[in-house]
Short mmCIF file of C-alpha atoms and ligand atoms in Angstrom, two decimals:
data_model
loop_
_atom_site.label_atom_id
_atom_site.label_comp_id
_atom_site.label_asym_id
_atom_site.label_seq_id
_atom_site.Cartn_x
_atom_site.Cartn_y
_atom_site.Cartn_z
CA UNK A 1 30.31 27.00 21.90
CA UNK A 2 30.06 23.36 20.84
CA UNK A 3 26.85 21.55 21.72
CA UNK A 4 29.28 19.21 23.60
CA UNK A 5 31.61 21.79 24.81
CA UNK A 6 31.08 21.64 28.50
CA UNK A 7 34.22 19.64 29.56
CA UNK A 8 36.66 21.32 27.18
CA UNK A 9 38.83 24.15 28.21
CA UNK A 10 40.21 24.70 24.58
CA UNK A 11 38.70 25.48 21.14
CA UNK A 12 38.84 22.56 18.64
CA UNK A 13 41.61 23.13 16.20
CA UNK A 14 40.16 24.26 13.02
CA UNK A 15 42.04 21.39 11.25
CA UNK A 16 40.28 18.97 13.39
CA UNK A 17 36.89 20.46 12.72
CA UNK A 18 37.48 20.16 9.08
CA UNK A 19 38.78 16.68 9.31
CA UNK A 20 35.98 15.29 11.38
CA UNK A 21 33.17 17.09 9.77
CA UNK A 22 30.51 15.10 7.88
CA UNK A 23 28.19 18.02 7.04
CA UNK A 24 29.56 18.17 3.40
CA UNK A 25 27.94 14.96 2.73
CA UNK A 26 25.60 13.99 5.47
CA UNK A 27 23.38 17.15 4.88
CA UNK A 28 21.58 14.87 2.49
CA UNK A 29 20.15 13.13 5.59
CA UNK A 30 18.05 16.33 6.41
CA UNK A 31 14.67 15.09 5.67
CA UNK A 32 15.26 11.79 7.57
CA UNK A 33 16.71 13.62 10.47
CA UNK A 34 13.69 15.97 10.79
CA UNK A 35 11.26 13.13 10.36
CA UNK A 36 13.12 11.07 13.04
CA UNK A 37 13.04 14.06 15.46
CA UNK A 38 9.46 14.74 14.94
CA UNK A 39 8.67 11.16 15.71
CA UNK A 40 10.89 11.17 18.60
CA UNK A 41 9.45 14.23 20.10
CA UNK A 42 5.80 13.03 19.73
CA UNK A 43 6.73 10.00 21.62
CA UNK A 44 8.40 11.89 24.35
CA UNK A 45 5.37 13.75 24.87
CA UNK A 46 3.23 10.74 24.81
CA UNK A 47 5.17 9.00 27.58
CA UNK A 48 5.25 12.32 29.54
CA UNK A 49 8.95 13.13 29.25
CA UNK A 50 7.95 16.42 27.47
CA UNK A 51 4.79 18.27 28.02
CA UNK A 52 2.42 18.67 24.96
CA UNK A 53 3.36 22.27 24.72
CA UNK A 54 7.11 21.64 24.74
CA UNK A 55 6.61 18.97 22.13
CA UNK A 56 4.45 21.46 19.99
CA UNK A 57 7.08 24.01 20.27
CA UNK A 58 9.94 21.86 19.27
CA UNK A 59 7.98 20.29 16.47
CA UNK A 60 7.01 23.68 14.97
CA UNK A 61 10.65 24.53 15.13
CA UNK A 62 11.59 21.48 13.36
CA UNK A 63 8.98 22.13 10.56
CA UNK A 64 10.23 25.62 10.00
CA UNK A 65 13.78 24.21 9.75
CA UNK A 66 12.45 21.71 7.14
CA UNK A 67 11.26 24.66 5.08
CA UNK A 68 14.44 26.67 5.62
CA UNK A 69 16.54 23.75 4.26
CA UNK A 70 14.02 23.11 1.35
CA UNK A 71 14.30 26.66 0.28
CA UNK A 72 18.09 26.86 0.50
CA UNK A 73 18.01 29.47 3.25
CA UNK A 74 19.66 27.12 5.81
CA UNK A 75 23.45 27.99 6.57
CA UNK A 76 25.92 25.20 7.02
CA UNK A 77 29.33 25.30 8.61
CA UNK A 78 32.06 22.89 9.41
CA UNK A 79 32.14 23.97 12.93
CA UNK A 80 28.71 22.18 13.54
CA UNK A 81 30.20 18.88 12.23
CA UNK A 82 27.25 17.22 11.01
CA UNK A 83 23.57 17.54 9.88
CA UNK A 84 22.30 16.46 13.44
CA UNK A 85 24.16 19.23 15.27
CA UNK A 86 23.17 21.74 12.68
CA UNK A 87 19.36 21.10 13.06
CA UNK A 88 19.68 20.84 16.77
CA UNK A 89 21.66 24.26 17.01
CA UNK A 90 19.21 25.96 14.60
CA UNK A 91 16.17 24.56 16.68
CA UNK A 92 17.66 25.95 19.96
CA UNK A 93 18.25 29.40 18.07
CA UNK A 94 14.63 29.44 16.94
CA UNK A 95 12.69 28.11 19.90
CA UNK A 96 15.17 28.83 22.73
CA UNK A 97 16.47 26.48 25.36
CA UNK A 98 13.51 24.08 25.19
CA UNK A 99 14.91 23.14 21.72
CA UNK A 100 17.65 21.31 23.67
CA UNK A 101 14.97 18.85 24.98
CA UNK A 102 14.86 17.22 21.65
CA UNK A 103 17.91 15.28 22.31
CA UNK A 104 16.32 13.85 25.60
CA UNK A 105 16.79 9.91 25.64
CA UNK A 106 18.72 10.09 22.28
CA UNK A 107 22.27 9.92 21.15
CA UNK A 108 23.56 11.01 17.81
CA UNK A 109 24.64 7.34 17.57
CA UNK A 110 21.04 6.08 17.47
CA UNK A 111 19.98 9.15 15.59
CA UNK A 112 22.35 8.75 12.71
CA UNK A 113 21.57 5.01 12.51
CA UNK A 114 17.84 5.94 12.22
CA UNK A 115 18.44 8.58 9.54
CA UNK A 116 20.48 6.21 7.48
CA UNK A 117 17.96 3.42 7.66
CA UNK A 118 15.26 5.85 6.41
CA UNK A 119 17.42 7.03 3.70
CA UNK A 120 18.32 3.44 2.62
CA UNK A 121 14.56 2.45 2.64
CA UNK A 122 13.65 5.36 0.49
CA UNK A 123 16.59 4.65 -2.02
CA UNK A 124 15.87 0.97 -2.27
CA UNK A 125 12.26 1.88 -3.51
CA UNK A 126 13.78 4.34 -6.04
CA UNK A 127 16.27 1.62 -7.27
CA UNK A 128 13.37 -0.93 -7.51
CA UNK A 129 11.45 1.32 -9.73
CA UNK A 130 14.44 2.10 -12.00
CA UNK A 131 15.32 -1.57 -12.28
CA UNK A 132 11.76 -2.24 -13.49
CA UNK A 133 12.18 0.62 -15.93
CA UNK A 134 15.23 -0.83 -17.47
CA UNK A 135 13.67 -4.25 -17.63
CA UNK A 136 10.66 -2.76 -19.56
CA UNK A 137 13.07 -1.03 -22.11
CA UNK A 138 14.74 -4.63 -22.48
CA UNK A 139 11.44 -6.29 -22.96
CA UNK A 140 10.15 -3.84 -25.36
CA UNK A 141 13.15 -3.96 -27.46
CA UNK A 142 13.09 -7.86 -27.36
CA UNK A 143 9.49 -7.64 -28.51
CA UNK A 144 10.18 -5.18 -31.35
CA UNK A 145 13.00 -7.64 -32.67
CA UNK A 146 11.35 -10.88 -31.48
CA UNK A 147 12.54 -13.04 -34.38
CA UNK A 148 15.92 -11.50 -35.02
CA UNK A 149 18.77 -14.22 -34.93
CA UNK A 150 22.41 -13.58 -34.02
CA UNK A 151 25.32 -15.82 -33.18
CA UNK A 152 25.28 -16.91 -29.41
CA UNK A 153 28.82 -16.91 -28.13
CA UNK A 154 30.94 -18.88 -25.80
CA UNK A 155 34.63 -17.74 -25.32
CA UNK A 156 33.33 -14.91 -27.56
CA UNK A 157 33.55 -17.49 -30.32
CA UNK A 158 30.39 -18.26 -32.44
CA UNK A 159 28.64 -21.16 -30.54
CA UNK A 160 25.00 -21.62 -31.49
CA UNK A 161 22.63 -19.21 -33.14
CA UNK A 162 20.07 -17.62 -30.68
CA UNK A 163 17.37 -15.11 -30.78
CA UNK A 164 18.17 -11.55 -30.00
CA UNK A 165 15.15 -11.35 -27.80
CA UNK A 166 16.51 -14.32 -25.87
CA UNK A 167 19.64 -12.61 -25.13
CA UNK A 168 17.98 -9.39 -24.00
CA UNK A 169 15.66 -11.56 -21.76
CA UNK A 170 18.73 -12.93 -20.03
CA UNK A 171 19.33 -9.46 -18.67
CA UNK A 172 15.71 -9.31 -17.49
CA UNK A 173 16.30 -12.32 -15.47
CA UNK A 174 19.57 -10.92 -14.02
CA UNK A 175 17.69 -7.81 -12.99
CA UNK A 176 15.08 -9.75 -11.42
CA UNK A 177 17.55 -11.27 -9.10
CA UNK A 178 18.93 -7.75 -8.45
CA UNK A 179 15.58 -6.70 -7.36
CA UNK A 180 15.22 -9.66 -5.07
CA UNK A 181 18.50 -8.64 -3.52
CA UNK A 182 17.23 -5.03 -3.01
CA UNK A 183 14.02 -6.33 -1.58
CA UNK A 184 16.11 -8.49 0.93
CA UNK A 185 18.20 -5.28 1.75
CA UNK A 186 14.95 -3.49 2.44
CA UNK A 187 13.86 -6.25 4.78
CA UNK A 188 17.08 -5.94 6.87
CA UNK A 189 17.01 -2.16 6.80
CA UNK A 190 13.36 -2.12 8.10
CA UNK A 191 14.67 -2.16 11.76
CA UNK A 192 14.17 0.69 13.98
CA UNK A 193 17.33 1.77 16.04
CA UNK A 194 16.07 4.76 18.06
CA UNK A 195 16.12 4.20 21.72
CA UNK A 196 19.55 2.44 21.80
CA UNK A 197 20.90 5.76 23.09
CA UNK A 198 24.64 6.02 22.82
CA UNK A 199 24.96 2.25 23.22
CA UNK A 200 23.18 1.00 26.33
CA UNK A 201 19.68 1.99 26.07
CA UNK A 202 18.10 4.98 28.05
CA UNK A 203 16.99 5.74 31.56
CA UNK A 204 13.78 7.44 30.15
CA UNK A 205 10.52 5.44 29.89
CA UNK A 206 10.44 5.73 26.00
CA UNK A 207 8.08 3.89 23.80
CA UNK A 208 10.19 2.48 20.88
CA UNK A 209 7.25 0.74 19.16
CA UNK A 210 5.46 4.02 18.92
CA UNK A 211 8.44 5.68 17.12
CA UNK A 212 8.69 2.61 14.85
CA UNK A 213 4.91 2.90 14.01
CA UNK A 214 5.29 6.65 13.29
CA UNK A 215 8.09 6.20 10.94
CA UNK A 216 6.72 3.04 9.13
CA UNK A 217 9.02 0.38 10.58
CA UNK A 218 7.80 -2.92 11.03
CA UNK A 219 10.47 -4.24 13.38
CA UNK A 220 12.95 -2.97 16.14
CA UNK A 221 16.48 -3.69 16.86
CA UNK A 222 16.42 -5.90 20.05
CA UNK A 223 19.99 -5.15 21.14
CA UNK A 224 20.99 -1.49 21.77
CA UNK A 225 24.64 -2.29 21.00
CA UNK A 226 23.63 -3.88 17.75
CA UNK A 227 21.35 -1.10 16.93
CA UNK A 228 24.18 1.57 16.87
CA UNK A 229 26.97 -0.66 15.50
CA UNK A 230 25.09 -2.39 12.61
CA UNK A 231 25.82 -1.26 9.15
CA UNK A 232 24.85 -4.61 7.49
CA UNK A 233 21.92 -3.02 5.58
CA UNK A 234 24.36 -0.57 3.97
CA UNK A 235 26.70 -3.40 3.18
CA UNK A 236 23.79 -5.20 1.45
CA UNK A 237 22.89 -2.12 -0.31
CA UNK A 238 26.28 -1.82 -1.56
CA UNK A 239 26.66 -5.34 -2.44
CA UNK A 240 23.28 -5.66 -4.30
CA UNK A 241 24.59 -2.48 -6.05
CA UNK A 242 27.85 -3.92 -6.89
CA UNK A 243 26.25 -7.09 -8.52
CA UNK A 244 23.65 -4.94 -10.32
CA UNK A 245 26.62 -2.67 -11.72
CA UNK A 246 28.42 -5.83 -12.81
CA UNK A 247 25.34 -6.92 -14.71
CA UNK A 248 25.13 -3.37 -16.27
CA UNK A 249 28.78 -3.54 -17.16
CA UNK A 250 28.33 -6.78 -18.92
CA UNK A 251 25.50 -5.37 -20.93
CA UNK A 252 27.71 -2.24 -21.46
CA UNK A 253 30.55 -4.42 -22.95
CA UNK A 254 28.23 -6.15 -25.28
CA UNK A 255 26.72 -2.82 -26.44
CA UNK A 256 30.32 -1.43 -27.05
CA UNK A 257 31.35 -4.69 -28.99
CA UNK A 258 28.08 -4.87 -30.93
CA UNK A 259 28.16 -1.15 -31.97
CA UNK A 260 31.90 -1.64 -33.37
CA UNK A 261 32.40 -1.75 -37.08
CA UNK A 262 33.27 -5.41 -36.72
CA UNK A 263 29.93 -6.36 -35.42
CA UNK A 264 27.45 -3.67 -36.45
CA UNK A 265 24.69 -5.42 -34.69
CA UNK A 266 23.40 -2.24 -33.12
CA UNK A 267 23.76 1.43 -33.41
CA UNK A 268 23.42 3.81 -30.54
CA UNK A 269 21.30 6.75 -31.10
CA UNK A 270 23.13 10.01 -31.86
CA UNK A 271 21.69 11.46 -28.86
CA UNK A 272 23.33 8.68 -26.72
CA UNK A 273 26.77 8.72 -28.17
CA UNK A 274 29.55 11.05 -28.47
CA UNK A 275 32.12 12.29 -31.02
CA UNK A 276 35.98 12.74 -31.16
CA UNK A 277 37.79 16.09 -30.93
CA UNK A 278 40.28 14.91 -33.62
CA UNK A 279 38.70 12.19 -35.67
CA UNK A 280 35.61 13.56 -37.56
CA UNK A 281 34.14 10.14 -38.33
CA UNK A 282 33.97 8.82 -34.66
CA UNK A 283 30.78 7.92 -32.97
CA UNK A 284 31.84 6.66 -29.50
CA UNK A 285 29.90 4.59 -27.03
CA UNK A 286 30.87 6.75 -24.03
CA UNK A 287 27.63 6.01 -22.10
CA UNK A 288 28.24 2.13 -21.83
CA UNK A 289 31.99 2.80 -21.32
CA UNK A 290 31.14 5.02 -18.38
CA UNK A 291 28.65 2.56 -16.80
CA UNK A 292 31.35 -0.20 -17.23
CA UNK A 293 33.89 2.26 -15.61
CA UNK A 294 31.61 3.34 -12.84
CA UNK A 295 31.23 -0.27 -11.81
CA UNK A 296 34.80 -0.07 -10.49
CA UNK A 297 33.82 2.62 -8.08
CA UNK A 298 30.71 0.94 -6.80
CA UNK A 299 32.67 -2.35 -6.29
CA UNK A 300 35.21 -0.16 -4.49
CA UNK A 301 32.79 1.31 -2.22
CA UNK A 302 31.57 -2.03 -1.08
CA UNK A 303 35.15 -3.17 -0.50
CA UNK A 304 35.87 0.02 1.48
CA UNK A 305 33.01 -0.28 3.77
CA UNK A 306 33.79 -3.94 4.37
CA UNK A 307 37.28 -2.94 5.35
CA UNK A 308 35.98 -0.15 7.59
CA UNK A 309 33.82 -2.62 9.51
CA UNK A 310 36.35 -5.34 9.80
CA UNK A 311 37.74 -5.53 13.21
CA UNK A 312 35.80 -2.60 14.41
CA UNK A 313 34.91 -3.06 18.11
CA UNK A 314 31.26 -2.38 19.34
CA UNK A 315 29.56 -0.07 19.65
CA UNK A 316 29.93 3.33 17.75
CA UNK A 317 33.30 4.44 16.34
CA UNK A 318 33.92 7.49 14.30
CA UNK A 319 35.03 5.16 11.64
CA UNK A 320 31.35 4.48 10.87
CA UNK A 321 31.04 7.90 9.51
CA UNK A 322 32.88 6.52 6.37
CA UNK A 323 29.67 4.59 5.55
CA UNK A 324 27.93 7.63 4.10
CA UNK A 325 29.98 8.77 1.16
CA UNK A 326 30.05 5.18 0.00
CA UNK A 327 26.37 4.75 0.42
CA UNK A 328 25.57 8.15 -1.31
CA UNK A 329 27.85 7.75 -4.21
CA UNK A 330 26.76 4.13 -4.84
CA UNK A 331 23.18 5.27 -4.86
CA UNK A 332 23.72 8.14 -7.13
CA UNK A 333 25.84 5.94 -9.57
CA UNK A 334 23.39 3.18 -9.67
CA UNK A 335 20.33 5.39 -10.21
CA UNK A 336 22.11 7.38 -12.90
CA UNK A 337 23.33 4.27 -14.74
CA UNK A 338 19.91 2.56 -14.62
CA UNK A 339 18.17 5.80 -15.99
CA UNK A 340 20.59 6.42 -18.81
CA UNK A 341 20.73 2.61 -19.84
CA UNK A 342 16.93 2.66 -20.01
CA UNK A 343 16.83 5.49 -22.31
CA UNK A 344 19.80 4.13 -24.34
CA UNK A 345 18.11 0.79 -24.85
CA UNK A 346 14.85 2.45 -25.71
CA UNK A 347 16.51 4.33 -28.59
CA UNK A 348 18.93 1.71 -29.59
CA UNK A 349 18.93 0.76 -33.47
CA UNK A 350 19.11 -2.85 -34.11
CA UNK A 351 20.40 -4.22 -37.28
CA UNK A 352 18.83 -7.56 -37.78
CA UNK A 353 20.47 -8.01 -41.18
CA UNK A 354 23.97 -7.74 -39.81
CA UNK A 355 23.06 -10.30 -37.02
CA UNK A 356 21.55 -12.74 -39.21
CA UNK A 357 24.60 -12.49 -41.78
CA UNK A 358 26.93 -13.04 -38.96
CA UNK A 359 24.96 -16.10 -37.81
CA UNK A 360 25.26 -17.70 -41.17
CA UNK A 361 28.21 -19.44 -42.62
CA UNK A 362 29.96 -19.80 -39.36
CA UNK A 363 29.64 -23.47 -38.38
CA UNK A 364 27.38 -22.49 -35.57
CA UNK A 365 24.81 -25.22 -36.44
CA UNK A 366 27.55 -27.93 -36.11
CA UNK A 367 25.80 -29.10 -32.87
CA UNK A 368 22.48 -29.41 -34.79
CA UNK A 369 24.20 -31.64 -37.19
CA UNK A 370 25.61 -33.74 -34.36
CA UNK A 371 22.10 -33.85 -32.69
CA UNK A 372 20.63 -35.10 -36.07
CA UNK A 373 22.82 -38.21 -35.93
CA UNK A 374 22.30 -38.73 -32.32
CA UNK A 375 18.44 -38.62 -32.89
CA UNK A 376 19.20 -41.43 -35.31
CA UNK A 377 20.72 -43.45 -32.78
CA UNK A 378 24.49 -42.69 -33.02
CA UNK A 379 26.03 -42.13 -29.60
CA UNK A 380 26.34 -38.34 -29.29
CA UNK A 381 30.34 -38.56 -28.74
CA UNK A 382 30.65 -40.35 -32.10
CA UNK A 383 28.21 -37.89 -33.81
CA UNK A 384 30.40 -35.09 -32.46
CA UNK A 385 33.50 -36.76 -34.16
CA UNK A 386 31.67 -37.22 -37.39
CA UNK A 387 30.74 -33.44 -37.50
CA UNK A 388 34.12 -32.39 -36.39
CA UNK A 389 35.68 -34.14 -39.33
CA UNK A 390 33.13 -32.44 -41.65
CA UNK A 391 34.05 -29.02 -40.09
CA UNK A 392 37.70 -29.81 -40.64
CA UNK A 393 36.98 -30.61 -44.28
CA UNK A 394 34.91 -27.37 -44.77
CA UNK A 395 37.81 -25.31 -43.25
CA UNK A 396 40.37 -26.98 -45.44
CA UNK A 397 38.14 -26.30 -48.47
CA UNK A 398 37.35 -22.77 -47.43
CA UNK A 399 33.53 -23.35 -47.24
CA UNK A 400 30.89 -23.11 -44.67
CA UNK A 401 28.85 -26.00 -43.10
CA UNK A 402 25.77 -25.14 -45.17
CA UNK A 403 27.67 -25.35 -48.40
CA UNK A 404 27.99 -29.17 -47.95
CA UNK A 405 25.91 -31.20 -50.32
CA UNK A 406 23.90 -34.19 -49.25
CA UNK A 407 26.38 -36.52 -50.78
CA UNK A 408 29.26 -35.01 -48.83
CA UNK A 409 27.16 -35.44 -45.58
CA UNK A 410 26.45 -39.15 -46.56
CA UNK A 411 30.04 -39.77 -47.10
CA UNK A 412 30.73 -38.83 -43.71
CA UNK A 413 27.77 -40.83 -42.23
CA UNK A 414 25.16 -43.08 -44.04
CA UNK A 415 22.81 -41.95 -41.19
CA UNK A 416 22.29 -38.64 -42.91
CA UNK A 417 18.96 -38.28 -44.73
CA UNK A 418 17.41 -35.73 -47.15
CA UNK A 419 16.40 -33.65 -44.23
CA UNK A 420 19.81 -33.17 -42.92
CA UNK A 421 20.66 -30.24 -44.85
CA UNK A 422 17.73 -28.40 -43.17
CA UNK A 423 19.42 -28.93 -39.84
CA UNK A 424 22.13 -26.54 -40.99
CA UNK A 425 19.88 -23.61 -41.35
CA UNK A 426 20.03 -21.14 -38.36
CA UNK A 427 16.31 -20.68 -38.38
CA UNK A 428 15.68 -24.39 -37.87
CA UNK A 429 18.59 -24.51 -35.28
CA UNK A 430 16.73 -21.91 -33.27
CA UNK A 431 13.33 -23.45 -33.90
CA UNK A 432 14.40 -26.80 -32.41
CA UNK A 433 15.83 -25.48 -29.09
CA UNK A 434 12.39 -25.96 -27.46
CA UNK A 435 13.66 -27.09 -24.02
CA UNK A 436 12.33 -25.06 -21.13
CA UNK A 437 14.36 -21.76 -21.01
CA UNK A 438 15.67 -22.44 -24.54
CA UNK A 439 15.92 -20.08 -27.48
CA UNK A 440 13.11 -21.42 -29.70
CA UNK A 441 10.61 -18.78 -30.80
CA UNK A 442 7.75 -20.46 -28.91
CA UNK A 443 9.73 -20.48 -25.78
CA UNK A 444 10.74 -16.88 -26.30
CA UNK A 445 7.29 -15.81 -26.88
CA UNK A 446 6.28 -17.54 -23.50
CA UNK A 447 9.25 -15.88 -21.79
CA UNK A 448 8.10 -12.46 -23.24
CA UNK A 449 4.54 -12.86 -22.16
CA UNK A 450 5.69 -13.83 -18.65
CA UNK A 451 8.05 -10.90 -18.42
CA UNK A 452 5.43 -8.53 -19.79
CA UNK A 453 2.98 -9.73 -17.33
CA UNK A 454 5.47 -9.25 -14.37
CA UNK A 455 6.26 -5.87 -15.35
CA UNK A 456 2.66 -4.61 -16.00
CA UNK A 457 1.82 -6.20 -12.58
CA UNK A 458 4.27 -3.72 -11.25
CA UNK A 459 2.86 -0.89 -13.40
CA UNK A 460 6.25 -0.77 -15.35
CA UNK A 461 4.94 -1.64 -18.77
N1 LIG B 501 28.34 12.35 12.03
C1 LIG B 501 28.30 11.14 12.72
C2 LIG B 501 28.36 9.98 11.68
O1 LIG B 501 28.09 10.04 10.68
C3 LIG B 501 27.15 11.10 13.64
C4 LIG B 501 27.31 10.26 14.84
C5 LIG B 501 28.24 10.99 15.66
N2 LIG B 501 28.41 10.38 16.97
C6 LIG B 501 29.50 10.56 17.68
N3 LIG B 501 29.57 9.92 18.85
N4 LIG B 501 30.42 11.33 17.29
O2 LIG B 501 28.48 8.84 12.03
#
């Protein structure tokens, strides 16, 4: 007999049970479901809807069920549809009809909303920790190769030399914003929905504040329809995750490029790469490739839930059950990706020599030469043209900018002095970029110190 079987004269088709069941995935909400029920029961006793004895019996049953699930002794079946029904049915089995009082003044609609809120809150904290962990790995790597210079790129063409540490710290900043997005998500998830009932509230004299306090919520939903219909906090979790994964996927792409023979800037540790079944020489960057690939499914989950919600009338509709797989898979993917990238970065070998060699002889100090002329009063646009012609001359003669002699520079512009040649050196190019946020070693040192302070303040470094 179904818990809602009263008005039905036929058994549910097995096919329908199979199709509508969510137990296969929502069993992950068991801990939150039990915590929610315990708080609910405590409140019902407090306001006199349950006797103290009834509440104690129900609570004891719930605690026993918690142990059963933990130990793996709990039995699941599609007939019971979801985790909420499973726990309630088991409770009645254990403590008798009084167990059925647990669902007084409650609906599965506000129950599932409560469980999912609690789950998201817990996950956000886990993700925040993992983000800090990856940031710490990046900052440590930056510190270890603080003065390494590599070409900076725009359009994937050599642009201006930069410090490798500066490049890594760009990801530190991106992850800081990701963190802020997850904190924002947490703020919106910190809303207690229980008490909304199915959609309209309840006829019982409940104390929603008490339940909120009991479960650690700082705010309550103010509208019962909103409480059971809202999935914004899940959308925010998915969208913060999608943006985070896009960041990881950009880093993944760079790691893949940098570890190619053509670049050779980094080498993945043997423990973090894989081989080929046919080509004995291969060492493949499968881990960053998978992180890049998994970004697609996380972005897909966000799109999927946005589409589920679009045009959905208030309040609960079964469509909303589709939120969970998207949420769970996203959280799993994000956590796994953050974890493995943290270890991969920590073990990454950096080839400073290859980076420096690539940064030299590549015209990437052309801007420095133009800046030199501009400092001597030539309008930057004219300086740009002078250096452009010098680049053209070098290309025609098959040489690098730093092969030019002072005489050749002077022939292009009388403003060039004997110190102009030094401007062509990548070290000096980097050194001079002292503007706030720039790649000068002094600035990068400040940025590293700042990042280190932030992370150690969080206990992550
Ligand atoms: N399994 C359902 C879900 O995940 C729980 C809520 C069911 N409510 C209902 N009226 N069918 O959304």
